[in-house]
CSV table of C-alpha atoms in Angstrom, one decimal:
chain,number,residue,atom,x,y,z
F,536,ASP,CA,81.4,110.7,134.8
F,537,LYS,CA,82.8,114.3,133.5
F,538,PHE,CA,84.9,114.1,136.7
F,539,ARG,CA,86.1,110.7,136.0
F,540,ALA,CA,86.8,111.4,132.4
F,541,ALA,CA,88.9,114.6,133.2
F,542,ALA,CA,90.8,113.1,136.0
F,543,THR,CA,91.9,110.1,133.4
F,544,ASP,CA,92.4,112.7,131.6
F,545,GLY,CA,94.7,114.8,133.3
F,546,LEU,CA,96.8,111.9,134.2
F,547,ALA,CA,96.8,110.3,131.0
F,548,ILE,CA,99.0,113.8,130.4
F,549,ARG,CA,100.8,114.7,133.8
F,550,LEU,CA,101.9,110.8,132.0
F,551,GLY,CA,103.5,112.0,129.0
F,552,ARG,CA,100.1,111.1,126.8
F,553,THR,CA,98.8,112.9,123.7
F,554,VAL,CA,95.5,113.5,124.6
F,555,GLU,CA,94.4,114.9,121.4
F,556,GLN,CA,90.4,116.0,123.0
F,557,PRO,CA,91.1,115.9,126.3
F,558,ALA,CA,87.8,116.2,128.9
F,559,GLU,CA,86.6,119.4,130.3
F,560,GLY,CA,88.6,120.1,133.8
F,561,ALA,CA,91.7,117.7,132.6
F,562,ARG,CA,94.6,119.9,132.1
F,563,ALA,CA,93.3,121.6,135.7
F,564,LEU,CA,94.0,117.7,136.8
F,565,ALA,CA,96.9,117.1,135.1
F,566,GLY,CA,99.0,118.5,138.3
F,567,TYR,CA,97.0,116.4,140.9
F,568,THR,CA,99.7,114.0,142.0
F,569,LEU,CA,98.0,110.5,142.8
F,570,ARG,CA,97.6,110.7,146.7
F,571,GLU,CA,95.9,114.5,145.6
F,572,THR,CA,93.6,112.6,142.7
F,573,ALA,CA,92.5,110.2,145.6
F,574,ARG,CA,91.4,112.7,148.0
F,575,GLU,CA,89.4,114.4,145.1
F,576,CYS,CA,87.4,111.2,144.1
F,577,LEU,CA,86.0,111.5,148.1
F,578,VAL,CA,85.2,115.2,147.8
F,579,ARG,CA,83.6,114.3,144.8
F,580,ARG,CA,81.1,111.6,146.2
F,581,ASN,CA,80.5,113.4,149.5
F,582,GLN,CA,83.0,110.9,151.4
F,583,PRO,CA,84.6,111.6,154.4
F,584,VAL,CA,88.1,112.3,153.9
F,585,PRO,CA,90.2,110.4,156.5
F,586,GLU,CA,93.6,112.0,158.5
F,587,ASN,CA,95.3,109.2,158.0
F,588,ILE,CA,96.8,109.0,154.6
F,589,MET,CA,97.0,105.1,154.5
F,590,ASP,CA,93.3,105.4,155.3
F,591,MET,CA,92.2,108.2,153.0
F,592,VAL,CA,93.6,106.0,149.9
F,593,GLY,CA,92.2,103.0,151.3
F,594,ARG,CA,88.6,104.6,151.4
F,595,ALA,CA,89.1,105.7,147.8
F,596,LEU,CA,90.2,102.8,146.5
F,597,THR,CA,86.9,101.2,148.0
F,598,THR,CA,84.3,103.8,147.9
F,599,THR,CA,85.3,105.9,144.4
F,600,ASP,CA,86.1,106.1,141.1
F,601,LEU,CA,89.7,106.0,142.2
F,602,PRO,CA,90.1,102.4,140.4
F,603,ASN,CA,88.1,103.1,137.6
F,604,ILE,CA,90.3,106.1,136.4
F,605,LEU,CA,94.0,104.2,137.7
F,606,GLY,CA,93.1,101.6,135.7
F,607,ASN,CA,91.8,103.2,133.0
F,608,VAL,CA,94.5,104.8,132.3
F,609,ALA,CA,96.9,101.5,133.1
F,610,ASN,CA,94.7,100.2,129.7
F,611,HIS,CA,95.6,102.7,127.8
F,612,THR,CA,99.2,102.4,128.6
F,613,LEU,CA,99.2,98.9,127.7
F,614,GLN,CA,97.1,99.1,124.4
F,615,ALA,CA,99.9,101.4,122.8
F,616,SER,CA,102.3,99.7,124.4
F,617,PHE,CA,100.8,96.0,122.2
F,618,GLU,CA,100.0,97.9,119.3
F,619,SER,CA,103.7,99.5,119.3
F,620,GLN,CA,106.0,97.1,119.8
F,621,PRO,CA,107.2,96.5,116.4
F,622,GLU,CA,106.6,92.0,115.2
F,623,THR,CA,107.6,90.5,111.9
F,624,TYR,CA,105.4,87.5,112.6
F,625,GLU,CA,102.2,90.0,110.8
F,626,THR,CA,104.0,90.2,107.9
F,627,PHE,CA,103.3,86.4,106.6
F,628,CYS,CA,100.3,85.8,109.1
F,629,ASP,CA,96.6,86.2,109.1
F,630,THR,CA,95.6,87.7,112.2
F,631,SER,CA,91.7,87.3,111.5
F,632,GLY,CA,91.2,83.6,113.3
F,633,SER,CA,88.3,84.0,115.7
F,634,LEU,CA,86.8,81.4,117.3
F,635,SER,CA,83.8,81.3,120.1
F,636,ASP,CA,84.6,79.0,122.8
F,637,PHE,CA,87.7,77.3,124.2
F,638,LYS,CA,86.8,73.3,122.7
F,639,ALA,CA,89.0,72.0,120.4
F,640,ALA,CA,87.7,73.2,116.4
F,641,ASP,CA,88.0,71.8,113.4
F,642,LEU,CA,89.2,73.7,110.0
F,643,VAL,CA,87.8,72.0,107.2
F,644,ARG,CA,89.8,72.8,104.3
F,645,ARG,CA,88.0,72.1,101.0
F,646,GLY,CA,90.3,70.2,98.2
F,647,GLU,CA,90.1,71.5,94.6
F,648,VAL,CA,87.7,69.8,92.3
F,649,SER,CA,88.8,67.5,89.9
F,650,ASN,CA,89.2,69.2,86.3
F,651,LEU,CA,86.4,69.2,83.6
F,652,GLU,CA,86.1,67.1,81.0
F,653,GLU,CA,84.9,67.3,77.5
F,654,VAL,CA,81.4,66.5,76.9
F,655,ARG,CA,80.5,64.9,73.3
F,656,GLU,CA,77.0,65.7,71.3
F,657,GLU,CA,74.4,64.0,73.3
F,658,GLY,CA,77.1,62.8,75.6
F,659,GLU,CA,76.1,62.6,79.7
F,660,PHE,CA,78.2,65.1,82.1
F,661,LYS,CA,80.1,63.2,85.4
F,662,TYR,CA,79.8,63.7,88.6
F,663,GLY,CA,83.1,65.5,89.9
F,664,LYS,CA,85.0,64.7,92.7
F,665,THR,CA,86.4,66.8,95.5
F,666,ALA,CA,88.1,65.6,99.2
F,667,ASP,CA,88.6,67.7,102.0
F,668,THR,CA,91.2,67.8,105.0
F,669,LYS,CA,91.0,69.0,108.2
F,670,GLU,CA,93.2,70.6,111.0
F,671,SER,CA,92.2,70.8,114.6
F,672,VAL,CA,93.3,74.0,116.9
F,673,ARG,CA,92.5,75.0,120.6
F,674,LEU,CA,92.3,78.7,122.5
F,675,LEU,CA,95.1,78.7,125.2
F,676,THR,CA,94.6,81.8,127.7
F,677,PHE,CA,97.7,83.6,128.5
F,678,GLY,CA,98.0,86.1,131.5
F,679,LYS,CA,99.5,87.9,135.0
F,680,ILE,CA,98.1,89.7,137.3
F,681,ILE,CA,99.5,93.5,138.3
F,682,ASN,CA,99.8,95.6,141.6
F,683,ILE,CA,99.6,99.3,141.9
F,684,SER,CA,99.9,99.3,145.9
F,685,ARG,CA,98.6,102.1,148.0
F,686,GLN,CA,102.2,102.5,149.0
F,687,ALA,CA,102.5,103.4,145.6
F,688,ILE,CA,99.5,105.9,145.3
F,689,ILE,CA,100.9,107.6,148.5
F,690,ASN,CA,104.6,108.0,147.3
F,691,ASP,CA,103.0,109.3,143.5
F,692,ASP,CA,105.0,105.8,142.1
F,693,THR,CA,103.3,106.6,138.4
F,694,GLY,CA,105.6,104.3,137.1
F,695,SER,CA,103.4,101.3,138.0
F,696,LEU,CA,100.6,103.1,135.4
F,697,THR,CA,103.0,103.4,133.4
F,698,GLY,CA,106.3,100.4,133.5
F,699,ILE,CA,104.0,98.2,134.4
F,700,PRO,CA,101.5,97.8,131.2
F,701,GLN,CA,103.7,99.1,129.1
F,702,ASP,CA,105.8,96.1,129.9
F,703,MET,CA,102.7,93.6,129.7
F,704,GLY,CA,101.3,95.0,126.5
F,705,GLU,CA,104.7,93.9,124.8
F,706,SER,CA,104.8,91.1,126.6
F,707,ALA,CA,101.3,90.2,124.8
F,708,ARG,CA,102.9,91.5,121.0
F,709,ARG,CA,105.8,89.0,121.9
F,710,LEU,CA,103.4,86.5,122.9
F,711,LEU,CA,101.7,86.2,119.4
F,712,GLY,CA,104.9,86.0,117.9
F,713,ASP,CA,106.2,83.3,119.7
F,714,LEU,CA,103.0,81.3,119.0
F,715,ALA,CA,103.5,81.9,115.4
F,716,PHE,CA,107.0,81.1,114.6
F,717,ALA,CA,106.4,78.5,117.1
F,718,VAL,CA,104.4,76.7,113.9
F,719,LEU,CA,107.5,76.8,111.9
F,720,THR,CA,110.3,74.9,114.8
F,721,ALA,CA,108.2,72.8,116.5
F,722,ASN,CA,107.2,71.1,112.9
F,723,ALA,CA,104.1,69.4,114.6
F,724,ASN,CA,102.0,66.6,113.4
F,725,MET,CA,99.2,67.9,111.0
F,726,GLY,CA,95.4,65.8,110.6
F,727,ASP,CA,97.1,63.6,108.8
F,728,GLY,CA,99.6,62.3,111.6
F,729,VAL,CA,102.5,63.4,109.5
F,730,ALA,CA,105.0,66.4,110.5
F,731,LEU,CA,104.4,70.0,108.6
F,732,PHE,CA,107.7,69.9,107.3
F,733,HIS,CA,108.1,65.9,105.9
F,734,ALA,CA,109.7,64.6,103.2
F,735,ASN,CA,105.5,62.9,102.8
F,736,HIS,CA,104.5,65.8,102.0
F,737,GLY,CA,107.4,67.2,99.6
F,738,ASN,CA,108.3,70.6,101.4
F,739,LEU,CA,110.9,69.4,103.2
F,740,ALA,CA,115.0,69.4,101.8
F,741,ALA,CA,116.6,66.1,102.1
F,742,SER,CA,119.8,68.3,103.5
F,743,GLY,CA,120.4,71.3,104.8
F,744,ALA,CA,121.9,73.8,102.0
F,745,ALA,CA,122.5,77.7,101.7
F,746,VAL,CA,121.2,80.3,99.7
F,747,ASP,CA,121.5,81.0,96.5
F,748,VAL,CA,119.9,80.0,92.9
F,749,THR,CA,120.4,77.1,93.4
F,750,SER,CA,118.5,75.8,96.5
F,751,LEU,CA,115.7,78.7,96.0
F,752,SER,CA,115.0,77.3,92.7
F,753,ALA,CA,114.6,73.8,94.4
F,754,ALA,CA,112.1,74.7,97.0
F,755,GLU,CA,110.1,77.0,94.7
F,756,LYS,CA,109.9,73.8,93.0
F,757,ALA,CA,109.4,72.2,95.2
F,758,MET,CA,106.5,74.5,95.5
F,759,ALA,CA,104.3,74.3,92.3
F,760,LEU,CA,104.5,70.5,92.2
F,761,GLN,CA,102.6,70.5,95.0
F,762,LYS,CA,99.3,68.7,94.6
F,763,ASP,CA,95.6,68.8,95.2
F,764,LEU,CA,94.3,66.0,97.4
F,765,LEU,CA,92.9,63.9,94.9
F,766,GLY,CA,96.6,63.8,93.6
F,767,LYS,CA,95.5,65.0,89.7
F,768,ARG,CA,96.8,68.1,89.6
F,769,ARG,CA,99.4,70.2,89.9
F,770,LEU,CA,99.2,73.8,92.2
F,771,ASN,CA,101.3,75.7,91.2
F,772,ILE,CA,101.8,76.8,94.6
F,773,LYS,CA,104.1,80.6,93.9
F,774,PRO,CA,106.0,81.0,97.2
F,775,GLN,CA,105.7,84.9,98.3
F,776,PHE,CA,107.6,85.0,101.6
F,777,PHE,CA,111.4,84.4,102.1
F,778,ILE,CA,111.3,83.4,106.4
F,779,ALA,CA,115.2,83.3,108.2
F,780,PRO,CA,116.6,83.4,111.2
F,781,VAL,CA,118.7,87.4,111.9
F,782,SER,CA,122.1,85.2,112.2
F,783,ILE,CA,121.5,84.7,108.1
F,784,LYS,CA,120.2,88.1,107.4
F,785,GLY,CA,124.1,90.1,106.0
F,786,VAL,CA,125.0,87.4,103.5
F,787,VAL,CA,121.4,86.6,102.4
F,788,GLU,CA,120.6,90.3,101.9
F,789,GLN,CA,123.8,90.7,100.2
F,790,PHE,CA,122.7,87.6,97.6
F,791,PHE,CA,119.6,89.2,96.9
F,792,LYS,CA,121.1,92.5,96.5
F,793,THR,CA,122.9,91.3,94.2
F,794,ASP,CA,122.0,91.0,90.5
F,795,LYS,CA,124.8,89.3,88.9
F,796,ILE,CA,125.2,86.3,90.5
F,797,GLY,CA,129.1,86.4,91.5
F,798,GLY,CA,129.4,90.4,91.0
F,799,LYS,CA,129.8,91.8,87.9
F,800,ALA,CA,133.4,90.7,87.1
F,801,ASN,CA,131.6,87.2,86.4
F,802,GLN,CA,132.5,85.5,83.3
F,803,PRO,CA,129.9,85.4,81.7
F,804,ASN,CA,127.6,87.7,84.0
F,805,LEU,CA,124.7,85.7,85.4
F,806,PHE,CA,121.5,87.2,86.0
F,807,ASN,CA,120.1,86.7,89.7
F,808,ILE,CA,116.8,85.9,89.4
F,809,TYR,CA,115.8,86.4,92.6
F,810,PHE,CA,117.3,89.7,92.7
F,811,GLY,CA,115.4,92.4,94.4
F,812,ASP,CA,111.4,91.8,96.0
F,813,TYR,CA,111.5,88.8,94.4
F,814,PHE,CA,110.7,87.4,98.0
F,815,THR,CA,109.2,90.1,100.7
F,816,ARG,CA,111.6,88.8,103.6
F,817,VAL,CA,111.4,88.4,107.2
F,818,TYR,CA,114.2,87.9,109.6
F,819,ASP,CA,112.9,86.8,113.9
F,820,ALA,CA,115.3,85.6,116.0
F,821,ARG,CA,113.3,83.0,117.5
F,822,LEU,CA,114.4,80.8,114.3
F,823,ASP,CA,117.8,81.4,115.7
F,824,ASP,CA,117.2,79.9,118.5
F,825,VAL,CA,116.8,76.4,117.1
F,826,SER,CA,118.8,76.9,114.2
F,827,ALA,CA,121.1,79.3,112.7
F,828,THR,CA,120.8,78.6,109.0
F,829,ALA,CA,117.1,76.9,107.9
F,830,TRP,CA,115.0,79.5,106.4
F,831,TYR,CA,111.4,78.6,104.6
F,832,LEU,CA,109.3,79.8,101.6
F,833,ALA,CA,105.6,80.5,102.7
F,834,GLY,CA,103.1,80.8,100.0
F,835,ALA,CA,100.5,83.2,100.3
F,836,LYS,CA,99.4,85.1,103.0
F,837,GLY,CA,95.9,83.3,104.8
F,838,LYS,CA,97.2,80.3,103.5
F,839,THR,CA,100.3,79.0,105.8
F,840,VAL,CA,100.3,80.3,109.4
F,841,LYS,CA,96.9,81.4,111.3
F,842,LEU,CA,96.3,83.1,114.6
F,843,PHE,CA,93.0,82.8,115.9
F,844,PHE,CA,91.2,84.9,119.4
F,845,LEU,CA,88.4,84.6,121.7
F,846,ASN,CA,85.9,86.3,119.0
F,847,GLY,CA,88.1,87.7,117.1
F,848,GLN,CA,89.6,89.7,120.2
F,849,GLN,CA,93.2,90.1,119.2
F,850,THR,CA,94.4,92.9,122.2
F,851,PRO,CA,94.8,91.8,125.6
F,852,PHE,CA,92.0,92.5,127.8
F,853,MET,CA,92.4,94.1,131.3
F,854,GLU,CA,90.0,93.3,134.4
F,855,GLN,CA,90.6,95.0,137.9
F,856,ARG,CA,89.4,95.0,141.5
F,857,VAL,CA,90.3,96.2,144.6
F,858,GLY,CA,93.4,93.8,146.6
F,859,PHE,CA,92.3,91.9,148.9
F,860,GLU,CA,95.6,89.1,149.7
F,861,VAL,CA,97.3,93.0,148.7
F,862,ASP,CA,96.7,96.5,149.7
F,863,GLY,CA,96.1,98.3,146.7
F,864,LEU,CA,94.5,98.0,143.2
F,865,GLN,CA,94.9,94.7,141.1
F,866,LEU,CA,94.9,94.5,137.2
F,867,LYS,CA,94.9,91.1,135.1
F,868,VAL,CA,95.8,91.2,131.6
F,869,ARG,CA,94.3,87.9,129.6
F,870,LEU,CA,94.6,87.2,126.0
F,871,ASP,CA,93.4,84.1,124.5
F,872,ALA,CA,94.5,82.8,121.2
F,873,ALA,CA,96.3,80.2,119.3
F,874,ALA,CA,98.5,79.5,115.8
F,875,LYS,CA,97.9,77.0,113.3
F,876,ALA,CA,99.6,75.6,109.8
F,877,LEU,CA,96.6,75.4,107.8
F,878,SER,CA,98.6,73.6,105.1
């Protein structure tokens, strides 16, 4: 166990990763090539060391801790790459969703309780009414298998331990962004059988409009006038996020950062009520692929788009085995996730 920890940290140090508290002996092993690490694994297990290099590495892969050492380093690279990949979906998406299996799950949204009514002296209390609606979501599995070949180990190709897992980590992070923004662009049907953005829901502009006070006011009004499920009262929803394609970022940011409509020379000087940080802005190129002009307003985080994971596992999971079809070590990266609009 001590050797495995030291070899893992030593290899990580050699690959340029910062290890705050390396295991004892790690720095000494940091100078070992992959081939030398394989030989050392055999020696530590009191296994014979074949003279043929291919045989030596093959024996180390099947009878020693070498697969665990290589797998640990690859997994650390995968997780670090996943965490460091910049993405915009987390700004407005709730990522706390957790499901225990892959069956379609019903997400029940309880409606607002009817308003309290005056009870006159010796009068009776009336029963309140409520309603609920449900949405359905089902987890999907995404993954890939990557190989670290015996040739790569013999050639001391450390790029196999860093480059490929790093790419897989970035890919997994991008996948979550793809799922989140696809909720907006796909405009799939909700639980009532009507598309997410639809005139029946009162959340779709009749025609496209550039970002200005008029269009933003209309969108803000549409959100505020939304009614509860019983249609009894207004919800007065306040938009918090402005979400748009990158194509309009320059023009839109000029608008949000100008306190006077039409510039200071405008007569009369009309104050831009949306100036500054009125909205948290999110720009993402995925939206450009569908429309270079369409933009969205979203309410509070946790009430719009939500990402779900199997048992709350939000990071990719890596499994390993010694290859059979291909000589070497096989690493399987898997992520179980889904995204859904809640309302």
